[in-house]
């Protein structure tokens, strides 16, 4: 979330309220061997239960997960497809921009048409009493991961902003391995809070400390417009 929100806030330098925003999370994460674990299994099951979300006409509404697929080329030349997903990135982008139309997309979202078509039926089945908990425990117990190198050299957060005047800005945030950046971001925020740099209330890190907190955690901005 910090990656997409930070590059979005970096682009929002004009006073005019944007009309449309899209953020894309393109993490590159190395996978270690071992059991999937109940926490990750619960995240997967919850995503299938919840489906997708988008902001339309200023309201958060349900949408099919994997909608609005877009083929992106990162600044270092990798081609990746992202699609909409109900996520923290979506909510953070909505709150940061105030735009009436917001899509939060991810490279982890299902983009295969057959998979997207099956998701609503799977979600309906998982809503049967007790089945979500059973599916979570079963998935955690039987699923193991094998070691894999990260698929790309860099992880990216991308934001595209449109204003009513017709102005469009696009930018990227680049960092390295996704989980390493996450650890660095948590450490940076914790250190700032320990120094008393926070303020009362509920905030995302970039809303509290500004988009520069991502730079302090090891990222860089690449504005391409």
PDB file of C-alpha atoms in Angstrom:
ATOM      1  CA  UNK A   1       0.000   0.000   0.000  1.00  0.00           C
ATOM      2  CA  UNK A   2       2.814   2.439   0.833  1.00  0.00           C
ATOM      3  CA  UNK A   3       4.266   2.109  -2.669  1.00  0.00           C
ATOM      4  CA  UNK A   4       1.114   2.960  -4.635  1.00  0.00           C
ATOM      5  CA  UNK A   5      -0.089   5.619  -2.194  1.00  0.00           C
ATOM      6  CA  UNK A   6       3.302   7.355  -2.110  1.00  0.00           C
ATOM      7  CA  UNK A   7       3.656   7.695  -5.869  1.00  0.00           C
ATOM      8  CA  UNK A   8       0.027   8.861  -6.052  1.00  0.00           C
ATOM      9  CA  UNK A   9       0.609  11.594  -3.465  1.00  0.00           C
ATOM     10  CA  UNK A  10       3.803  12.556  -5.290  1.00  0.00           C
ATOM     11  CA  UNK A  11       1.745  13.155  -8.465  1.00  0.00           C
ATOM     12  CA  UNK A  12      -1.032  15.082  -6.711  1.00  0.00           C
ATOM     13  CA  UNK A  13       0.762  18.415  -6.760  1.00  0.00           C
ATOM     14  CA  UNK A  14      -1.998  20.507  -8.317  1.00  0.00           C
ATOM     15  CA  UNK A  15      -4.959  21.945  -6.431  1.00  0.00           C
ATOM     16  CA  UNK A  16      -7.565  20.654  -8.898  1.00  0.00           C
ATOM     17  CA  UNK A  17      -9.383  17.544  -7.658  1.00  0.00           C
ATOM     18  CA  UNK A  18      -8.724  14.566  -9.957  1.00  0.00           C
ATOM     19  CA  UNK A  19     -11.582  12.897 -11.780  1.00  0.00           C
ATOM     20  CA  UNK A  20     -10.063   9.455 -12.205  1.00  0.00           C
ATOM     21  CA  UNK A  21      -7.266   7.532 -10.473  1.00  0.00           C
ATOM     22  CA  UNK A  22      -5.772   4.096 -11.025  1.00  0.00           C
ATOM     23  CA  UNK A  23      -3.024   2.550  -8.916  1.00  0.00           C
ATOM     24  CA  UNK A  24      -1.232  -0.715  -9.724  1.00  0.00           C
ATOM     25  CA  UNK A  25       0.792  -2.856  -7.319  1.00  0.00           C
ATOM     26  CA  UNK A  26       3.466  -4.909  -9.071  1.00  0.00           C
ATOM     27  CA  UNK A  27       5.436  -6.624  -6.325  1.00  0.00           C
ATOM     28  CA  UNK A  28       8.381  -8.900  -7.029  1.00  0.00           C
ATOM     29  CA  UNK A  29       8.796 -11.307  -4.119  1.00  0.00           C
ATOM     30  CA  UNK A  30      11.118 -14.253  -3.557  1.00  0.00           C
ATOM     31  CA  UNK A  31       9.312 -17.338  -2.213  1.00  0.00           C
ATOM     32  CA  UNK A  32      10.786 -19.559   0.484  1.00  0.00           C
ATOM     33  CA  UNK A  33       9.861 -23.246   0.785  1.00  0.00           C
ATOM     34  CA  UNK A  34       7.437 -24.336   3.478  1.00  0.00           C
ATOM     35  CA  UNK A  35       3.809 -24.538   4.532  1.00  0.00           C
ATOM     36  CA  UNK A  36       1.432 -21.882   3.262  1.00  0.00           C
ATOM     37  CA  UNK A  37       0.288 -20.999   6.776  1.00  0.00           C
ATOM     38  CA  UNK A  38      -3.154 -20.150   8.100  1.00  0.00           C
ATOM     39  CA  UNK A  39      -2.718 -16.364   7.897  1.00  0.00           C
ATOM     40  CA  UNK A  40      -1.980 -16.399   4.163  1.00  0.00           C
ATOM     41  CA  UNK A  41      -4.631 -19.050   3.569  1.00  0.00           C
ATOM     42  CA  UNK A  42      -7.191 -16.842   5.327  1.00  0.00           C
ATOM     43  CA  UNK A  43      -6.187 -13.917   3.100  1.00  0.00           C
ATOM     44  CA  UNK A  44      -6.730 -16.017  -0.044  1.00  0.00           C
ATOM     45  CA  UNK A  45     -10.102 -17.348   1.124  1.00  0.00           C
ATOM     46  CA  UNK A  46     -11.263 -13.887   2.193  1.00  0.00           C
ATOM     47  CA  UNK A  47     -10.325 -12.480  -1.225  1.00  0.00           C
ATOM     48  CA  UNK A  48     -12.464 -15.137  -2.927  1.00  0.00           C
ATOM     49  CA  UNK A  49     -15.320 -14.423  -0.522  1.00  0.00           C
ATOM     50  CA  UNK A  50     -15.170 -10.674  -0.851  1.00  0.00           C
ATOM     51  CA  UNK A  51     -14.644 -10.393  -4.589  1.00  0.00           C
ATOM     52  CA  UNK A  52     -13.567  -7.056  -6.047  1.00  0.00           C
ATOM     53  CA  UNK A  53     -14.191  -3.428  -5.171  1.00  0.00           C
ATOM     54  CA  UNK A  54     -13.985  -0.171  -7.121  1.00  0.00           C
ATOM     55  CA  UNK A  55     -14.937   3.441  -6.475  1.00  0.00           C
ATOM     56  CA  UNK A  56     -17.607   4.698  -8.869  1.00  0.00           C
ATOM     57  CA  UNK A  57     -19.333   8.069  -8.635  1.00  0.00           C
ATOM     58  CA  UNK A  58     -17.693   8.626  -5.269  1.00  0.00           C
ATOM     59  CA  UNK A  59     -18.915   5.375  -3.694  1.00  0.00           C
ATOM     60  CA  UNK A  60     -17.174   2.094  -2.931  1.00  0.00           C
ATOM     61  CA  UNK A  61     -19.048  -0.609  -4.855  1.00  0.00           C
ATOM     62  CA  UNK A  62     -18.666  -4.306  -5.537  1.00  0.00           C
ATOM     63  CA  UNK A  63     -17.014  -5.323  -8.787  1.00  0.00           C
ATOM     64  CA  UNK A  64     -15.824  -8.597 -10.210  1.00  0.00           C
ATOM     65  CA  UNK A  65     -12.247  -9.354  -9.160  1.00  0.00           C
ATOM     66  CA  UNK A  66      -9.949  -9.252 -12.168  1.00  0.00           C
ATOM     67  CA  UNK A  67     -11.936  -6.593 -14.028  1.00  0.00           C
ATOM     68  CA  UNK A  68     -10.204  -3.679 -15.801  1.00  0.00           C
ATOM     69  CA  UNK A  69      -7.183  -5.737 -16.815  1.00  0.00           C
ATOM     70  CA  UNK A  70      -4.366  -3.617 -18.218  1.00  0.00           C
ATOM     71  CA  UNK A  71      -1.061  -4.639 -19.779  1.00  0.00           C
ATOM     72  CA  UNK A  72       1.730  -2.456 -18.404  1.00  0.00           C
ATOM     73  CA  UNK A  73       5.368  -2.022 -19.326  1.00  0.00           C
ATOM     74  CA  UNK A  74       7.476  -0.982 -16.352  1.00  0.00           C
ATOM     75  CA  UNK A  75      10.203   1.640 -16.785  1.00  0.00           C
ATOM     76  CA  UNK A  76      12.850  -1.097 -16.866  1.00  0.00           C
ATOM     77  CA  UNK A  77      11.045  -2.996 -19.648  1.00  0.00           C
ATOM     78  CA  UNK A  78       9.106  -5.765 -17.899  1.00  0.00           C
ATOM     79  CA  UNK A  79       5.615  -6.477 -19.237  1.00  0.00           C
ATOM     80  CA  UNK A  80       3.000  -7.391 -16.634  1.00  0.00           C
ATOM     81  CA  UNK A  81      -0.806  -7.511 -16.540  1.00  0.00           C
ATOM     82  CA  UNK A  82      -2.704  -6.065 -13.592  1.00  0.00           C
ATOM     83  CA  UNK A  83      -6.419  -6.102 -12.816  1.00  0.00           C
ATOM     84  CA  UNK A  84      -8.768  -4.667 -10.219  1.00  0.00           C
ATOM     85  CA  UNK A  85      -8.957  -6.100  -6.740  1.00  0.00           C
ATOM     86  CA  UNK A  86     -10.571  -5.095  -3.456  1.00  0.00           C
ATOM     87  CA  UNK A  87      -7.522  -4.042  -1.444  1.00  0.00           C
ATOM     88  CA  UNK A  88      -5.958  -1.556   0.908  1.00  0.00           C
ATOM     89  CA  UNK A  89      -4.370   0.116  -2.106  1.00  0.00           C
ATOM     90  CA  UNK A  90      -7.822   0.977  -3.435  1.00  0.00           C
ATOM     91  CA  UNK A  91      -9.064   2.529  -0.193  1.00  0.00           C
ATOM     92  CA  UNK A  92      -5.825   4.453   0.376  1.00  0.00           C
ATOM     93  CA  UNK A  93      -5.890   5.868  -3.173  1.00  0.00           C
ATOM     94  CA  UNK A  94      -9.512   6.940  -2.736  1.00  0.00           C
ATOM     95  CA  UNK A  95      -8.823   8.707   0.555  1.00  0.00           C
ATOM     96  CA  UNK A  96      -5.642  10.350  -0.731  1.00  0.00           C
ATOM     97  CA  UNK A  97      -7.126  11.664  -3.983  1.00  0.00           C
ATOM     98  CA  UNK A  98     -10.824  12.178  -3.319  1.00  0.00           C
ATOM     99  CA  UNK A  99     -11.435  11.133  -6.931  1.00  0.00           C
ATOM    100  CA  UNK A 100     -14.959   9.898  -7.759  1.00  0.00           C
ATOM    101  CA  UNK A 101     -13.547   7.058  -9.877  1.00  0.00           C
ATOM    102  CA  UNK A 102     -10.740   4.885  -8.495  1.00  0.00           C
ATOM    103  CA  UNK A 103      -9.366   1.476  -9.441  1.00  0.00           C
ATOM    104  CA  UNK A 104      -6.888  -0.399  -7.274  1.00  0.00           C
ATOM    105  CA  UNK A 105      -5.178  -3.044  -9.389  1.00  0.00           C
ATOM    106  CA  UNK A 106      -2.590  -5.702  -8.697  1.00  0.00           C
ATOM    107  CA  UNK A 107      -0.435  -8.137 -10.609  1.00  0.00           C
ATOM    108  CA  UNK A 108      -1.775 -10.787  -8.196  1.00  0.00           C
ATOM    109  CA  UNK A 109      -5.361 -10.367  -9.396  1.00  0.00           C
ATOM    110  CA  UNK A 110      -6.751 -13.145 -11.630  1.00  0.00           C
ATOM    111  CA  UNK A 111      -6.617 -12.137 -15.280  1.00  0.00           C
ATOM    112  CA  UNK A 112      -7.513 -15.456 -16.943  1.00  0.00           C
ATOM    113  CA  UNK A 113     -11.118 -15.176 -18.230  1.00  0.00           C
ATOM    114  CA  UNK A 114     -12.042 -18.677 -17.031  1.00  0.00           C
ATOM    115  CA  UNK A 115     -10.755 -18.015 -13.527  1.00  0.00           C
ATOM    116  CA  UNK A 116     -12.520 -14.643 -13.342  1.00  0.00           C
ATOM    117  CA  UNK A 117     -15.770 -16.254 -14.452  1.00  0.00           C
ATOM    118  CA  UNK A 118     -15.506 -18.934 -11.751  1.00  0.00           C
ATOM    119  CA  UNK A 119     -14.796 -16.588  -8.839  1.00  0.00           C
ATOM    120  CA  UNK A 120     -18.425 -15.525  -8.114  1.00  0.00           C
ATOM    121  CA  UNK A 121     -19.526 -19.172  -7.896  1.00  0.00           C
ATOM    122  CA  UNK A 122     -16.606 -20.015  -5.605  1.00  0.00           C
ATOM    123  CA  UNK A 123     -17.456 -17.050  -3.398  1.00  0.00           C
ATOM    124  CA  UNK A 124     -21.085 -18.161  -3.140  1.00  0.00           C
ATOM    125  CA  UNK A 125     -20.033 -21.659  -2.073  1.00  0.00           C
ATOM    126  CA  UNK A 126     -17.633 -20.298   0.546  1.00  0.00           C
ATOM    127  CA  UNK A 127     -20.478 -18.285   2.104  1.00  0.00           C
ATOM    128  CA  UNK A 128     -22.174 -21.510   3.242  1.00  0.00           C
ATOM    129  CA  UNK A 129     -22.022 -21.797   7.073  1.00  0.00           C
ATOM    130  CA  UNK A 130     -18.638 -22.992   8.320  1.00  0.00           C
ATOM    131  CA  UNK A 131     -17.175 -23.567   4.862  1.00  0.00           C
ATOM    132  CA  UNK A 132     -14.830 -20.551   4.805  1.00  0.00           C
ATOM    133  CA  UNK A 133     -13.158 -21.641   8.040  1.00  0.00           C
ATOM    134  CA  UNK A 134     -12.864 -25.212   6.800  1.00  0.00           C
ATOM    135  CA  UNK A 135     -11.388 -24.072   3.482  1.00  0.00           C
ATOM    136  CA  UNK A 136      -8.857 -21.867   5.293  1.00  0.00           C
ATOM    137  CA  UNK A 137      -7.658 -24.669   7.569  1.00  0.00           C
ATOM    138  CA  UNK A 138      -7.548 -27.193   4.733  1.00  0.00           C
ATOM    139  CA  UNK A 139      -5.660 -24.855   2.408  1.00  0.00           C
ATOM    140  CA  UNK A 140      -3.123 -24.047   5.130  1.00  0.00           C
ATOM    141  CA  UNK A 141      -2.609 -27.734   5.924  1.00  0.00           C
ATOM    142  CA  UNK A 142      -2.193 -29.219   2.464  1.00  0.00           C
ATOM    143  CA  UNK A 143      -0.496 -26.404   0.543  1.00  0.00           C
ATOM    144  CA  UNK A 144       3.259 -26.014   0.505  1.00  0.00           C
ATOM    145  CA  UNK A 145       5.424 -23.600  -1.453  1.00  0.00           C
ATOM    146  CA  UNK A 146       8.660 -24.290  -3.275  1.00  0.00           C
ATOM    147  CA  UNK A 147      11.580 -21.890  -3.354  1.00  0.00           C
ATOM    148  CA  UNK A 148      11.444 -19.386  -6.219  1.00  0.00           C
ATOM    149  CA  UNK A 149      13.574 -16.401  -7.107  1.00  0.00           C
ATOM    150  CA  UNK A 150      11.751 -13.114  -7.457  1.00  0.00           C
ATOM    151  CA  UNK A 151      10.274 -12.849 -10.971  1.00  0.00           C
ATOM    152  CA  UNK A 152      11.591  -9.347 -11.679  1.00  0.00           C
ATOM    153  CA  UNK A 153      14.558  -7.304 -10.522  1.00  0.00           C
ATOM    154  CA  UNK A 154      12.340  -4.520  -9.180  1.00  0.00           C
ATOM    155  CA  UNK A 155       9.003  -4.143  -7.442  1.00  0.00           C
ATOM    156  CA  UNK A 156       6.805  -1.302  -8.642  1.00  0.00           C
ATOM    157  CA  UNK A 157       3.921   0.866  -7.558  1.00  0.00           C
ATOM    158  CA  UNK A 158       2.263   2.795 -10.377  1.00  0.00           C
ATOM    159  CA  UNK A 159      -0.284   5.613 -10.346  1.00  0.00           C
ATOM    160  CA  UNK A 160      -2.155   7.283 -13.187  1.00  0.00           C
ATOM    161  CA  UNK A 161      -4.150  10.446 -12.463  1.00  0.00           C
ATOM    162  CA  UNK A 162      -6.626  12.263 -14.725  1.00  0.00           C
ATOM    163  CA  UNK A 163      -8.080  15.710 -14.022  1.00  0.00           C
ATOM    164  CA  UNK A 164     -11.282  17.292 -15.406  1.00  0.00           C
ATOM    165  CA  UNK A 165      -9.124  19.742 -17.365  1.00  0.00           C
ATOM    166  CA  UNK A 166      -7.743  16.846 -19.404  1.00  0.00           C
ATOM    167  CA  UNK A 167      -4.352  16.788 -17.706  1.00  0.00           C
ATOM    168  CA  UNK A 168      -2.914  13.296 -17.140  1.00  0.00           C
ATOM    169  CA  UNK A 169       0.068  12.298 -15.022  1.00  0.00           C
ATOM    170  CA  UNK A 170       1.652   8.884 -14.614  1.00  0.00           C
ATOM    171  CA  UNK A 171       4.423   7.835 -12.295  1.00  0.00           C
ATOM    172  CA  UNK A 172       6.114   4.811 -10.811  1.00  0.00           C
ATOM    173  CA  UNK A 173       7.766   3.962  -7.521  1.00  0.00           C
ATOM    174  CA  UNK A 174      10.641   1.509  -7.793  1.00  0.00           C
ATOM    175  CA  UNK A 175      12.113  -0.623  -5.070  1.00  0.00           C
ATOM    176  CA  UNK A 176      13.757  -4.037  -4.793  1.00  0.00           C
ATOM    177  CA  UNK A 177      12.388  -7.279  -3.377  1.00  0.00           C
ATOM    178  CA  UNK A 178       8.864  -6.626  -2.134  1.00  0.00           C
ATOM    179  CA  UNK A 179       9.095  -8.084   1.374  1.00  0.00           C
ATOM    180  CA  UNK A 180      12.439  -6.386   2.011  1.00  0.00           C
ATOM    181  CA  UNK A 181      10.794  -3.046   1.214  1.00  0.00           C
ATOM    182  CA  UNK A 182       7.886  -3.896   3.508  1.00  0.00           C
ATOM    183  CA  UNK A 183      10.261  -4.572   6.410  1.00  0.00           C
ATOM    184  CA  UNK A 184      12.132  -1.352   5.683  1.00  0.00           C
ATOM    185  CA  UNK A 185       8.884   0.627   5.589  1.00  0.00           C
ATOM    186  CA  UNK A 186       7.640  -0.806   8.891  1.00  0.00           C
ATOM    187  CA  UNK A 187      10.993  -0.042  10.514  1.00  0.00           C
ATOM    188  CA  UNK A 188      11.048   3.534   9.207  1.00  0.00           C
ATOM    189  CA  UNK A 189       7.510   4.247  10.417  1.00  0.00           C
ATOM    190  CA  UNK A 190       8.178   2.687  13.827  1.00  0.00           C
ATOM    191  CA  UNK A 191      11.316   4.792  14.289  1.00  0.00           C
ATOM    192  CA  UNK A 192       9.458   7.999  13.418  1.00  0.00           C
ATOM    193  CA  UNK A 193       6.642   7.182  15.801  1.00  0.00           C
ATOM    194  CA  UNK A 194       9.154   6.408  18.563  1.00  0.00           C
ATOM    195  CA  UNK A 195      10.665   9.860  18.034  1.00  0.00           C
ATOM    196  CA  UNK A 196       7.254  11.444  18.562  1.00  0.00           C
ATOM    197  CA  UNK A 197       6.832  12.549  14.940  1.00  0.00           C
ATOM    198  CA  UNK A 198       3.276  11.211  14.644  1.00  0.00           C
ATOM    199  CA  UNK A 199      -0.002  12.842  15.598  1.00  0.00           C
ATOM    200  CA  UNK A 200      -3.286  11.541  17.046  1.00  0.00           C
ATOM    201  CA  UNK A 201      -5.654   9.796  14.669  1.00  0.00           C
ATOM    202  CA  UNK A 202      -5.753   6.938  12.168  1.00  0.00           C
ATOM    203  CA  UNK A 203      -3.494   7.374   9.135  1.00  0.00           C
ATOM    204  CA  UNK A 204      -1.737   5.387   6.469  1.00  0.00           C
ATOM    205  CA  UNK A 205       2.051   5.926   6.612  1.00  0.00           C
ATOM    206  CA  UNK A 206       2.192   8.178   3.541  1.00  0.00           C
ATOM    207  CA  UNK A 207      -0.731  10.314   4.720  1.00  0.00           C
ATOM    208  CA  UNK A 208       0.961  10.732   8.104  1.00  0.00           C
ATOM    209  CA  UNK A 209       4.575  11.312   7.077  1.00  0.00           C
ATOM    210  CA  UNK A 210       4.270  12.228   3.402  1.00  0.00           C
ATOM    211  CA  UNK A 211       5.325  10.227   0.338  1.00  0.00           C
ATOM    212  CA  UNK A 212       8.987  10.773   1.219  1.00  0.00           C
ATOM    213  CA  UNK A 213       8.675   8.040   3.877  1.00  0.00           C
ATOM    214  CA  UNK A 214       8.825   5.537   1.000  1.00  0.00           C
ATOM    215  CA  UNK A 215      12.112   7.059  -0.163  1.00  0.00           C
ATOM    216  CA  UNK A 216      13.527   6.701   3.328  1.00  0.00           C
ATOM    217  CA  UNK A 217      12.537   3.018   3.206  1.00  0.00           C
ATOM    218  CA  UNK A 218      14.600   2.491   0.044  1.00  0.00           C
ATOM    219  CA  UNK A 219      12.336   3.411  -2.885  1.00  0.00           C
ATOM    220  CA  UNK A 220      12.662   5.959  -5.673  1.00  0.00           C
ATOM    221  CA  UNK A 221      10.146   7.836  -7.800  1.00  0.00           C
ATOM    222  CA  UNK A 222      10.141   7.560 -11.600  1.00  0.00           C
ATOM    223  CA  UNK A 223       7.736  10.074 -13.153  1.00  0.00           C
ATOM    224  CA  UNK A 224       7.141   9.302 -16.827  1.00  0.00           C
ATOM    225  CA  UNK A 225       4.635  11.940 -17.941  1.00  0.00           C
TER     226      UNK A 225
END
